[in-house]
Coordinates of C-alpha atoms and ligand atoms in Angstrom, one line a residue:
X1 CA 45.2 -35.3 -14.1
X2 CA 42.7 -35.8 -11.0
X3 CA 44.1 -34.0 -8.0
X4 CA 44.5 -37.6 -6.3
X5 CA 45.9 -38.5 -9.2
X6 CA 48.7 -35.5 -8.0
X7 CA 49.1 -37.5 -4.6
X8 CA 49.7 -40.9 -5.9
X9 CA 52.7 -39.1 -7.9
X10 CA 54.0 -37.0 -5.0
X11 CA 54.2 -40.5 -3.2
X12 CA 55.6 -42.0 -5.7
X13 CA 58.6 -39.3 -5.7
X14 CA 58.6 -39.8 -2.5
X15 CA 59.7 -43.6 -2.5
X16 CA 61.8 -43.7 -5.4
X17 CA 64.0 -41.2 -3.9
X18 CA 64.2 -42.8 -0.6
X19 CA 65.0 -45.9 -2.4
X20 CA 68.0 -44.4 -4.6
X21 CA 68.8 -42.9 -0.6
X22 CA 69.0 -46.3 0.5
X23 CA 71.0 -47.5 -2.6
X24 CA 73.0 -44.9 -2.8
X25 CA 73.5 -45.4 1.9
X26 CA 74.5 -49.0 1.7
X27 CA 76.9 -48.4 -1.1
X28 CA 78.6 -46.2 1.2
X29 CA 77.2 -47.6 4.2
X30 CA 75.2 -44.6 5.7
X31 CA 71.6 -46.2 4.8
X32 CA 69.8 -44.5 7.8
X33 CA 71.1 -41.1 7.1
X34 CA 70.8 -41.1 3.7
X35 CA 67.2 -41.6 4.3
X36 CA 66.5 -39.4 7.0
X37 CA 67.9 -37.0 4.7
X38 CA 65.6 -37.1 1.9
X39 CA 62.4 -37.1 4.0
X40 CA 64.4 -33.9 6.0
X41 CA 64.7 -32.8 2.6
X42 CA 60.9 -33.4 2.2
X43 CA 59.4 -32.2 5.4
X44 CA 61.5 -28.8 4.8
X45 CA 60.8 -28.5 1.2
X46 CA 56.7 -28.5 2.0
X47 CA 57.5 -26.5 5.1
X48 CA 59.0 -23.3 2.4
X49 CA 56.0 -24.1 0.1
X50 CA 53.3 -24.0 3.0
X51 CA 55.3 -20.7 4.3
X52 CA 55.1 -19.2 0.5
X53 CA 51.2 -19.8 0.9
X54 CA 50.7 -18.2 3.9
X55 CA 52.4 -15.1 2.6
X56 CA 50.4 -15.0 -0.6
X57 CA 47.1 -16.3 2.2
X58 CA 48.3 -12.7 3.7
X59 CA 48.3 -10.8 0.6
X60 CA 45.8 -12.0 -1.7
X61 CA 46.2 -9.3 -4.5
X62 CA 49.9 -10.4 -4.9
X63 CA 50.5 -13.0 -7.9
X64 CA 50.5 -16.6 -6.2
X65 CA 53.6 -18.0 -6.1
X66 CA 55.5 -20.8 -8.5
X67 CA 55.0 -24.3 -7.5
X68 CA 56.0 -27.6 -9.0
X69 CA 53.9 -30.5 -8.7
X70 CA 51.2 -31.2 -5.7
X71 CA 51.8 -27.6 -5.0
X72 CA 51.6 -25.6 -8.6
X73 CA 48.2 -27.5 -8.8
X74 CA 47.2 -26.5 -5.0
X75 CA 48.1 -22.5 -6.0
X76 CA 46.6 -23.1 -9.2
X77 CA 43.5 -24.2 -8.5
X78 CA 43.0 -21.3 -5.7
X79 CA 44.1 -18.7 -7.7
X80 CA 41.6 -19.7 -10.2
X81 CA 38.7 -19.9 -7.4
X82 CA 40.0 -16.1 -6.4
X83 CA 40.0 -14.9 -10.2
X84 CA 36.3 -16.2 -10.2
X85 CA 35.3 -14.7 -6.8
X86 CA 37.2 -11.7 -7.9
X87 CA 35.1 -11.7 -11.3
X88 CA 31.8 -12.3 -9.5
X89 CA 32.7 -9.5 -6.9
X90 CA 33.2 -6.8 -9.8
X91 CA 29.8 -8.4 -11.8
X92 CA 27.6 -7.5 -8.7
X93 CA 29.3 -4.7 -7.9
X94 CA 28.7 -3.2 -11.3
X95 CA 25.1 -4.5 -10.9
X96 CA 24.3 -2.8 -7.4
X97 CA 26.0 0.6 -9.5
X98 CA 23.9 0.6 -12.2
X99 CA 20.9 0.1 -9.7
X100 CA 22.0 2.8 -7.5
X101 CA 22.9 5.0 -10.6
X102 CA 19.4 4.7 -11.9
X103 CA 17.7 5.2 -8.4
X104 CA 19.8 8.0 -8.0
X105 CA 18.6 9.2 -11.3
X106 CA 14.7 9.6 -10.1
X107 CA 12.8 12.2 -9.2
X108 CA 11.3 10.5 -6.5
X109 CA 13.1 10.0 -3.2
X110 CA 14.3 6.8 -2.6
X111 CA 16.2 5.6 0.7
X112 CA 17.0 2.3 1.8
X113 CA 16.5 1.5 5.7
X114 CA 17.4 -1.4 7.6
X115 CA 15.0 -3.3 10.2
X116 CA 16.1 -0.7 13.1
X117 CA 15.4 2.2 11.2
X118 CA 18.9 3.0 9.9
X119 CA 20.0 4.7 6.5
X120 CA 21.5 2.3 4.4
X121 CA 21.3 4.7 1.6
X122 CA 20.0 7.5 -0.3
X123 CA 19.3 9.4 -3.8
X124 CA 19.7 13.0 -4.6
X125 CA 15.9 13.2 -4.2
X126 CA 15.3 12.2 -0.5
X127 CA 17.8 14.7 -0.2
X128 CA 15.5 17.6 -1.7
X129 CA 12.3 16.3 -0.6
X130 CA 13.2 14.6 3.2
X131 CA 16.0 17.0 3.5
X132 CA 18.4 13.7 4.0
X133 CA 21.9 13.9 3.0
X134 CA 23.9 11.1 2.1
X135 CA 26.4 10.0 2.6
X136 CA 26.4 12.0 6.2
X137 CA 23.6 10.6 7.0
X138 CA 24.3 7.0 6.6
X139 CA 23.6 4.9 9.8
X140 CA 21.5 8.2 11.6
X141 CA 17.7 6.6 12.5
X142 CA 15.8 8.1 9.7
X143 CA 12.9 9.0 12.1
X144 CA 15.5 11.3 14.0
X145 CA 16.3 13.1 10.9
X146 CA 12.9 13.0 9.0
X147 CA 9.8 15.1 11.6
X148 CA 7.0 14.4 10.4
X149 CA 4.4 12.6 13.0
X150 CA 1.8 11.2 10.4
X151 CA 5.3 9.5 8.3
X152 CA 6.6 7.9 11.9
X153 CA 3.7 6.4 12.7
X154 CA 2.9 4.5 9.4
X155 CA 6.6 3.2 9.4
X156 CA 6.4 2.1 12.7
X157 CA 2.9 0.5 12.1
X158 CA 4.6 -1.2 9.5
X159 CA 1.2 -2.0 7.2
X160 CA 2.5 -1.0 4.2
X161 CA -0.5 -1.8 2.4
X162 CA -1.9 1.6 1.3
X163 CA 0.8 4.6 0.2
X164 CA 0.6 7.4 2.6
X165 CA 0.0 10.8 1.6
X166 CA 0.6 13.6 4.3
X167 CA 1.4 17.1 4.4
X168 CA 4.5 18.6 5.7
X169 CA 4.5 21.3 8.2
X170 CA 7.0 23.5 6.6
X171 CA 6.3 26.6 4.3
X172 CA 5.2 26.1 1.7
X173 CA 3.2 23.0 2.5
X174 CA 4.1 20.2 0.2
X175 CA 2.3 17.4 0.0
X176 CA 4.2 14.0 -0.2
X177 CA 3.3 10.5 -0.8
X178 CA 4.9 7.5 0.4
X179 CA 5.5 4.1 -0.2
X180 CA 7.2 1.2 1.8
X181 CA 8.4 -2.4 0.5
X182 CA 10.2 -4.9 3.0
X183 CA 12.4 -7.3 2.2
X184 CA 15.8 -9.5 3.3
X185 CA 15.5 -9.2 6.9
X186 CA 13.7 -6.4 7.9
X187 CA 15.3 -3.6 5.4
X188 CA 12.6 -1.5 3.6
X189 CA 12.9 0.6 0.5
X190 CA 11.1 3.8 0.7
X191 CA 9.8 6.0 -2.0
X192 CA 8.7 9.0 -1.6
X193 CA 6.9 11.3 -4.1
X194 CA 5.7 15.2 -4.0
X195 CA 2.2 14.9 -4.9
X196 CA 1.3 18.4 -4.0
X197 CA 0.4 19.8 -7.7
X198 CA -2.2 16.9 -7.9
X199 CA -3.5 17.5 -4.5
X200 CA -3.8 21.4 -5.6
X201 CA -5.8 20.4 -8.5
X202 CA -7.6 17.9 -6.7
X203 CA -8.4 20.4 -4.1
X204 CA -9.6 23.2 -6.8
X205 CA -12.0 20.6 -8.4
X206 CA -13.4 19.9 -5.4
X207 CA -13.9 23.8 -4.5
X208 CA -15.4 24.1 -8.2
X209 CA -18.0 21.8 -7.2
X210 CA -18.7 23.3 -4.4
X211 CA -19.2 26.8 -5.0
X212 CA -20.8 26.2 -8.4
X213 CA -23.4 23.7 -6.0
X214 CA -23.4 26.7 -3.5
X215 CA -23.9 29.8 -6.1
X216 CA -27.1 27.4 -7.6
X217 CA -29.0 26.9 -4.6
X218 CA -30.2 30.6 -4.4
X219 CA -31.4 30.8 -8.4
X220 CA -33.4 27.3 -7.5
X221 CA -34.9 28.5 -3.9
X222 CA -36.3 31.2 -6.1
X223 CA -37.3 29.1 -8.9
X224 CA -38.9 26.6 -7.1
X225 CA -40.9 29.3 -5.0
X226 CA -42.2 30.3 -7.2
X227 CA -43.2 27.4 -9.3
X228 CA -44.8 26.2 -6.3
X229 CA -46.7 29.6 -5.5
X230 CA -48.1 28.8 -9.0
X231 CA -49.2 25.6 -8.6
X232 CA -50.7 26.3 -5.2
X233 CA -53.5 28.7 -7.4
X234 CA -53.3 26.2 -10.2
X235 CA -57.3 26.8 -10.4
X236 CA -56.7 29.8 -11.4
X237 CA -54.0 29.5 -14.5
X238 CA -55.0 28.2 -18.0
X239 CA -55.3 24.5 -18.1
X240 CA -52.2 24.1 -20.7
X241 CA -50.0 25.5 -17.8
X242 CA -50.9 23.4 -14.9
X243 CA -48.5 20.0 -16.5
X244 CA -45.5 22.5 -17.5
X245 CA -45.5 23.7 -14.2
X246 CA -45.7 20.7 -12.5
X247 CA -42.6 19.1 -14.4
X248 CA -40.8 22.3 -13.6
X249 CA -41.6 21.3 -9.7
X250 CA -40.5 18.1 -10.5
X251 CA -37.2 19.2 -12.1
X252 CA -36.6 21.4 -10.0
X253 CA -36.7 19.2 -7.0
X254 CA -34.6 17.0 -8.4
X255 CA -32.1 19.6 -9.4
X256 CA -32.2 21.0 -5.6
X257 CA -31.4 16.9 -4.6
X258 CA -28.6 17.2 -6.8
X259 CA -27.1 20.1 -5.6
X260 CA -27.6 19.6 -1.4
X261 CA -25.5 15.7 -2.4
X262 CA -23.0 17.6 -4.3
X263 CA -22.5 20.2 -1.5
X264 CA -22.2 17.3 1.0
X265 CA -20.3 15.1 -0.9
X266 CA -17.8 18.1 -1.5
X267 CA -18.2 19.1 2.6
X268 CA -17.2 15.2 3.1
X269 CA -14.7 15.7 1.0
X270 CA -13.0 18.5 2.1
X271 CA -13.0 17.6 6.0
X272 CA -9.9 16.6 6.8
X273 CA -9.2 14.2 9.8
X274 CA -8.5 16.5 12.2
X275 CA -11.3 18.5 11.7
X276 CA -13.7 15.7 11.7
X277 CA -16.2 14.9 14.2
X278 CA -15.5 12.3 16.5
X279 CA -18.1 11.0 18.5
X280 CA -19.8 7.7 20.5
X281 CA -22.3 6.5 17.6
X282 CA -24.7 4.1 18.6
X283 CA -25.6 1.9 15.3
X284 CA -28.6 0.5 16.6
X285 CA -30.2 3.7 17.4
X286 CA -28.9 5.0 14.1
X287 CA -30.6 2.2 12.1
X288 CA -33.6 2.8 14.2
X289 CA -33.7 6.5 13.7
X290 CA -33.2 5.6 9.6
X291 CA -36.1 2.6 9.3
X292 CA -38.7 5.4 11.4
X293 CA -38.0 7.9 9.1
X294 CA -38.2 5.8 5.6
X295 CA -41.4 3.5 7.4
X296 CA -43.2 7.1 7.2
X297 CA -41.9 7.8 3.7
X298 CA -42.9 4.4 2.5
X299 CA -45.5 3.3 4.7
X300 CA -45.9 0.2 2.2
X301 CA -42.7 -1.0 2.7
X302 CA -41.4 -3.7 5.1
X303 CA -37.6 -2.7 6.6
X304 CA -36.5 -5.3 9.1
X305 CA -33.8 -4.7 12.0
X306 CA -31.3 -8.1 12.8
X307 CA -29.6 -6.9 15.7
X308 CA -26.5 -10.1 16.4
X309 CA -24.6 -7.6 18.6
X310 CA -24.7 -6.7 22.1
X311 CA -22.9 -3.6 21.8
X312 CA -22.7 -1.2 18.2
X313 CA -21.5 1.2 19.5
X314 CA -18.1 3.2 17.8
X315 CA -16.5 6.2 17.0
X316 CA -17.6 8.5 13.9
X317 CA -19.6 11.3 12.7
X318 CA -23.1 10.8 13.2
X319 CA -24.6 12.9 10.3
X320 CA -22.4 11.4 7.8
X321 CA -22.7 7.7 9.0
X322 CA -26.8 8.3 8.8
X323 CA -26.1 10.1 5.5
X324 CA -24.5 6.6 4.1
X325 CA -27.0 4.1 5.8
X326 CA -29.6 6.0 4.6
X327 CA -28.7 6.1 1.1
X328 CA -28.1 2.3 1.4
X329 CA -31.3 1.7 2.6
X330 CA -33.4 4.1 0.4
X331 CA -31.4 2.0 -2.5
X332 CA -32.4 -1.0 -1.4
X333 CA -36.1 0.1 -1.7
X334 CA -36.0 2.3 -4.8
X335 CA -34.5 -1.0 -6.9
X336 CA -37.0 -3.8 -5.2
X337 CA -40.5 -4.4 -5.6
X338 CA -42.8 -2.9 -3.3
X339 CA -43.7 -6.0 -1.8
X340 CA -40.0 -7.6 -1.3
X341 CA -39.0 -6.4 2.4
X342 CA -35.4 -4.7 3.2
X343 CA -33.2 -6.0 5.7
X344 CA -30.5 -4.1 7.9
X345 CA -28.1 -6.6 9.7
X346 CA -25.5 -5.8 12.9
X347 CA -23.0 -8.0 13.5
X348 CA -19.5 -9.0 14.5
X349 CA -17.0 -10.4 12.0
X350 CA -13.7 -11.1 11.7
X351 CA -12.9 -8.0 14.3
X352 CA -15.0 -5.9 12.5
X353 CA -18.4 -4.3 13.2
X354 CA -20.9 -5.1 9.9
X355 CA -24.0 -3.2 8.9
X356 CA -25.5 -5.0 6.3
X357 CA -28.4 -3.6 4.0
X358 CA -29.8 -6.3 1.7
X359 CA -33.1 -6.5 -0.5
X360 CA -34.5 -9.0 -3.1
X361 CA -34.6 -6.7 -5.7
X362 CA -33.1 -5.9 -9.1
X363 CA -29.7 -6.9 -8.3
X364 CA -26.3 -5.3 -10.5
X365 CA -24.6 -7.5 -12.5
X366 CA -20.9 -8.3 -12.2
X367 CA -19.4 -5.5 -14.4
X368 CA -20.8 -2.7 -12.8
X369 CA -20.1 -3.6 -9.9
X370 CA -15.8 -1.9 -9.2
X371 CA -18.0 1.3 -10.6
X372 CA -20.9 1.6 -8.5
X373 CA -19.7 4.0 -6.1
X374 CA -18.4 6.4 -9.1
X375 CA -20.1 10.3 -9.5
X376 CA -23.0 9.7 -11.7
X377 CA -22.5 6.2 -12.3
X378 CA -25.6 4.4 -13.2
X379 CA -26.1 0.9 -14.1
X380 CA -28.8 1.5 -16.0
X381 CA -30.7 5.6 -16.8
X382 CA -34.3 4.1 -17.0
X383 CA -33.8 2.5 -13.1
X384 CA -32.4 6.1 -11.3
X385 CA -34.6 8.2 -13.6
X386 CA -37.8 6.2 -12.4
X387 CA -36.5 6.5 -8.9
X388 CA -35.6 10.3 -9.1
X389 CA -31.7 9.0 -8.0
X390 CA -29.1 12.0 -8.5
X391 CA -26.3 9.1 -8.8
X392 CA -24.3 10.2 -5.9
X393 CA -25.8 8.3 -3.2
X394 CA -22.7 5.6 -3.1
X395 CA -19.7 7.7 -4.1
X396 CA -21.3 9.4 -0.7
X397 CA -21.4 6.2 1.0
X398 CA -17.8 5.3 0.2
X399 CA -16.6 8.6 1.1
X400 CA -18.1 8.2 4.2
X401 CA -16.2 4.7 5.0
X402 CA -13.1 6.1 3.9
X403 CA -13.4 8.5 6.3
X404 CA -14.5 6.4 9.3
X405 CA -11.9 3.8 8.2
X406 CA -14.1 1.3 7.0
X407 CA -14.5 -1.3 4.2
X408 CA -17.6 -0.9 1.8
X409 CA -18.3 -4.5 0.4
X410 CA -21.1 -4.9 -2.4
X411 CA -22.1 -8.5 -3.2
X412 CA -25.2 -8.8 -5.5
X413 CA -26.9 -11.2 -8.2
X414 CA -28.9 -9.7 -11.5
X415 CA -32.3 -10.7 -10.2
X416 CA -31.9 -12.1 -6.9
X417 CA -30.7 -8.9 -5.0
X418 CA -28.0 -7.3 -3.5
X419 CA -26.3 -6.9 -0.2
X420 CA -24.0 -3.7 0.5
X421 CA -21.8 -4.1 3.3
X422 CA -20.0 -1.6 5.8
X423 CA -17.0 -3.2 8.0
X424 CA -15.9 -0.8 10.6
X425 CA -12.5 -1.6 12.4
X426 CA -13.6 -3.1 16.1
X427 CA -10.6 -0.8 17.4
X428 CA -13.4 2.0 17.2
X429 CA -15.5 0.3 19.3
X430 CA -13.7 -1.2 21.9
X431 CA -12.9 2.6 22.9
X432 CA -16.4 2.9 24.2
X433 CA -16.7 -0.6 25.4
X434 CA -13.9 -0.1 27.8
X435 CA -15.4 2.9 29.1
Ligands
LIG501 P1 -28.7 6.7 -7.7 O1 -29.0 8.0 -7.1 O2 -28.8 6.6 -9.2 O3 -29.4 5.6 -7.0 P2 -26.3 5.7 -6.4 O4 -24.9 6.2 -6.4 O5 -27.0 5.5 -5.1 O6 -27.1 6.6 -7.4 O7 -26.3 4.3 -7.1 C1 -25.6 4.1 -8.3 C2 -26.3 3.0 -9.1 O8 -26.1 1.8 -8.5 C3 -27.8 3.2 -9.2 O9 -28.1 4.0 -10.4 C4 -28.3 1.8 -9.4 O10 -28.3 1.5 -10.8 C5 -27.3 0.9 -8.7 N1 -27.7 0.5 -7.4 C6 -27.5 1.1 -6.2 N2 -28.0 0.4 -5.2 C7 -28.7 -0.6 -5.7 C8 -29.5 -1.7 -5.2 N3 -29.7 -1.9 -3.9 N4 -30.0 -2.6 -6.1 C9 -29.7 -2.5 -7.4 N5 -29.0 -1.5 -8.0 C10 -28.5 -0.6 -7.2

């Protein structure tokens, strides 16, 4: 039955028994208070079952009480919403367990932080690697408990973006990497991972390169001494000698290319960002400086300046920013006809300072492209070979960016040219503009 169905019945009750009251009241002459006793009757009886209710409102984990009609359905009906709430309660419940039991099983931290800051939660690994403890340290500010400046200023900058790896300041150093999701409101979930094993073997590959780049340059000095010493009396040597040698001066050179751009890719590399220079770079007088120098070096070649900025000025490292315009520009004329002119571009955009080097040359097509700035990665042998490349000129240039912050942007048609773009962060210049 419908539950109005129930109320139509109750009322129905209701006035049959007030009419067998009134029957029963004019037979022996007492209508009225045979009347107002049955609706006394009534009031009080819901009165008991609204009080029985209440007390089982009160108690909820208590079995409701009986109840006949209007009333059994009313208790029924709630105590089957509260055996479903109940049910639901105990299905989510067992859900946010399992999830916790799983994150508790990682190796990598995990913590869970609301939008002030505060410990929702933790896993056995935080505990080891942030030194939290839970659940003692539930509702502490996790930037009270957890020291580390370089960690406090990425959560507060809140651009999540990028993990962050930093190193800890206690002994031994470990190295830790971190990364931050927000959701609901404001709460983040961070992980946080020891990375320090691949940073040690990163760190040993780079040294390898280095000292194995370092421990060649003396044998080639030599080498190339005296090769050239040779050459200079080639008048004098037998005429079959004169081409080896000069392919061994030609090698040689190349190999001594090689190894000064590994040495300063590794000495990029290895400075870190506190060691780093930081100084006022002008960008115009940079670019300047670079199109002299190559002008002399290619006398036949046209390199035009667009200056669209009134001030290009930012903070960097001057050797290593030339080092990566250069080898952009000394692309840009190694794969483009000699008569196709080079073009360096300064300009504002989208609060970022761009230095664009473009030619009308060879162009890359599509696929190579995500791999351009890889060690040794060539788009094609015959195009370096002819233009004695060593294949480290971009993986320099995108070191270089990474280091001053900045976005390297390569855009480029097979046939038609290509234009690599540098976007440095306007924050670096506005430093000196203020000044
Ligand atoms: P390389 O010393 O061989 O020039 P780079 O790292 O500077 O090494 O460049 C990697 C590869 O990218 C080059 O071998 C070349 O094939 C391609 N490349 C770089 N710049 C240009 C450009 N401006 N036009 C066409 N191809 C280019």
């Amino acid at each position: 039955m419908r539950a109005v169905g129930r109320w139509y019945k109750e009322l129905q009750t209701l006035l049959l028994l007030l009419l067998l009251a009134s029957g029963v009241g004019w037979m022996v002459g007492l209508v009225q208070e045979a009347l107002i006793a049955v609706l006394l009757f009534f009031v009080f009886g819901y009165l008991w079952q609204l009080r029985r209710v209440l007390q089982w409102i009160d108690h909820p984990e208590s079995e409701p009480p009986e109840g006949s009609g209007i009333w059994g359905m009313m208790l029924d009906q709630m105590y089957a919403i509260q055996r479903h709430n109940r049910d639901a309660r105990s299905r989510l419940q067992h859900t946010v367990d399992y999830l916790r039991d799983s994150f508790r099983s990682l190796r990598d931290g995990a913590l869970l932080i609301d939008q002030k800051g505060a410990i929702e939660w933790s896993n056995g690994s935080a505990e080891r690697l942030l030194g939290l403890r839970y659940p003692q340290d539930k509702g502490q500010n996790l930037l009270s408990l957890v020291r580390y400046p370089q960690f406090a200023s990425y959560l507060l900058l809140a651009d999540y973006a990028e993990p962050l790896t930093f190193s800890t300041n206690d002994f031994p150093i470990r190295h830790l990497q971190v990364e931050v999701s927000s959701f609901g409101i404001g709460d983040r979930l961070i992980l946080v991972r020891d990375v320090t094993q691949l940073v040690q073997v990163e760190q040993t590959r780079q040294d390898f390169v280095g000292n194995v780049s370092h421990e060649l340059r003396t044998p080639l000095t030599v080498i190339s001494g005296y090769v050239d010493t040779l050459l200079s009396q080639s008048d004098k040597l037998p005429p079959t000698f004169v081409k080896p040698l000069e392919q061994m001066a030609q090698q040689t050179q190349r190999m001594e290319t090689l190894v000064r751009d590994l040495l300063w890719l590794s000495k990029i590399e290895a400075t870190t960002t506190k060691k780093r220079v930081r100084e006022q770079v002008d960008l115009t007088v940079l670019v300047k400086e670079i199109i002299d120098e190559l002008s002399a070096a290619f006398p036949s070649r046209r390199i035009e300046l667009n200056c669209r900025v009134k001030d290009a000025r930012m903070t960097g490292d001057y050797r290593e920013l030339f080092s990566a315009v250069n080898n952009l520009v000394v692309n840009a004329l190694k794969y483009s006809n000699e008569d196709s002119p080079v073009s360096v571009t300064l300009a504002n955009h989208e609060n970022a300072l761009e230095l664009e080097v473009c030619d009308q040359g060879l162009g890359i097509a599509e696929e190579h492209i995500p791999r351009l700035t890889e060690r040794f990665y060539r788009v094609d042998e015959s195009r370096s070979f002819a233009g004695g490349g060593t294949g480290l000129g971009l993986a320099i240039v995108k070191h270089v960016a990474a280091s001053h912050d900045a976005q390297l942007k390569i855009r480029s048609e097979l046939g038609k040219g290509s234009c690599f773009t540098l976007q440095f962060k306007t924050a670096d210049t506005s430093e000196f503009n203020n000044a």
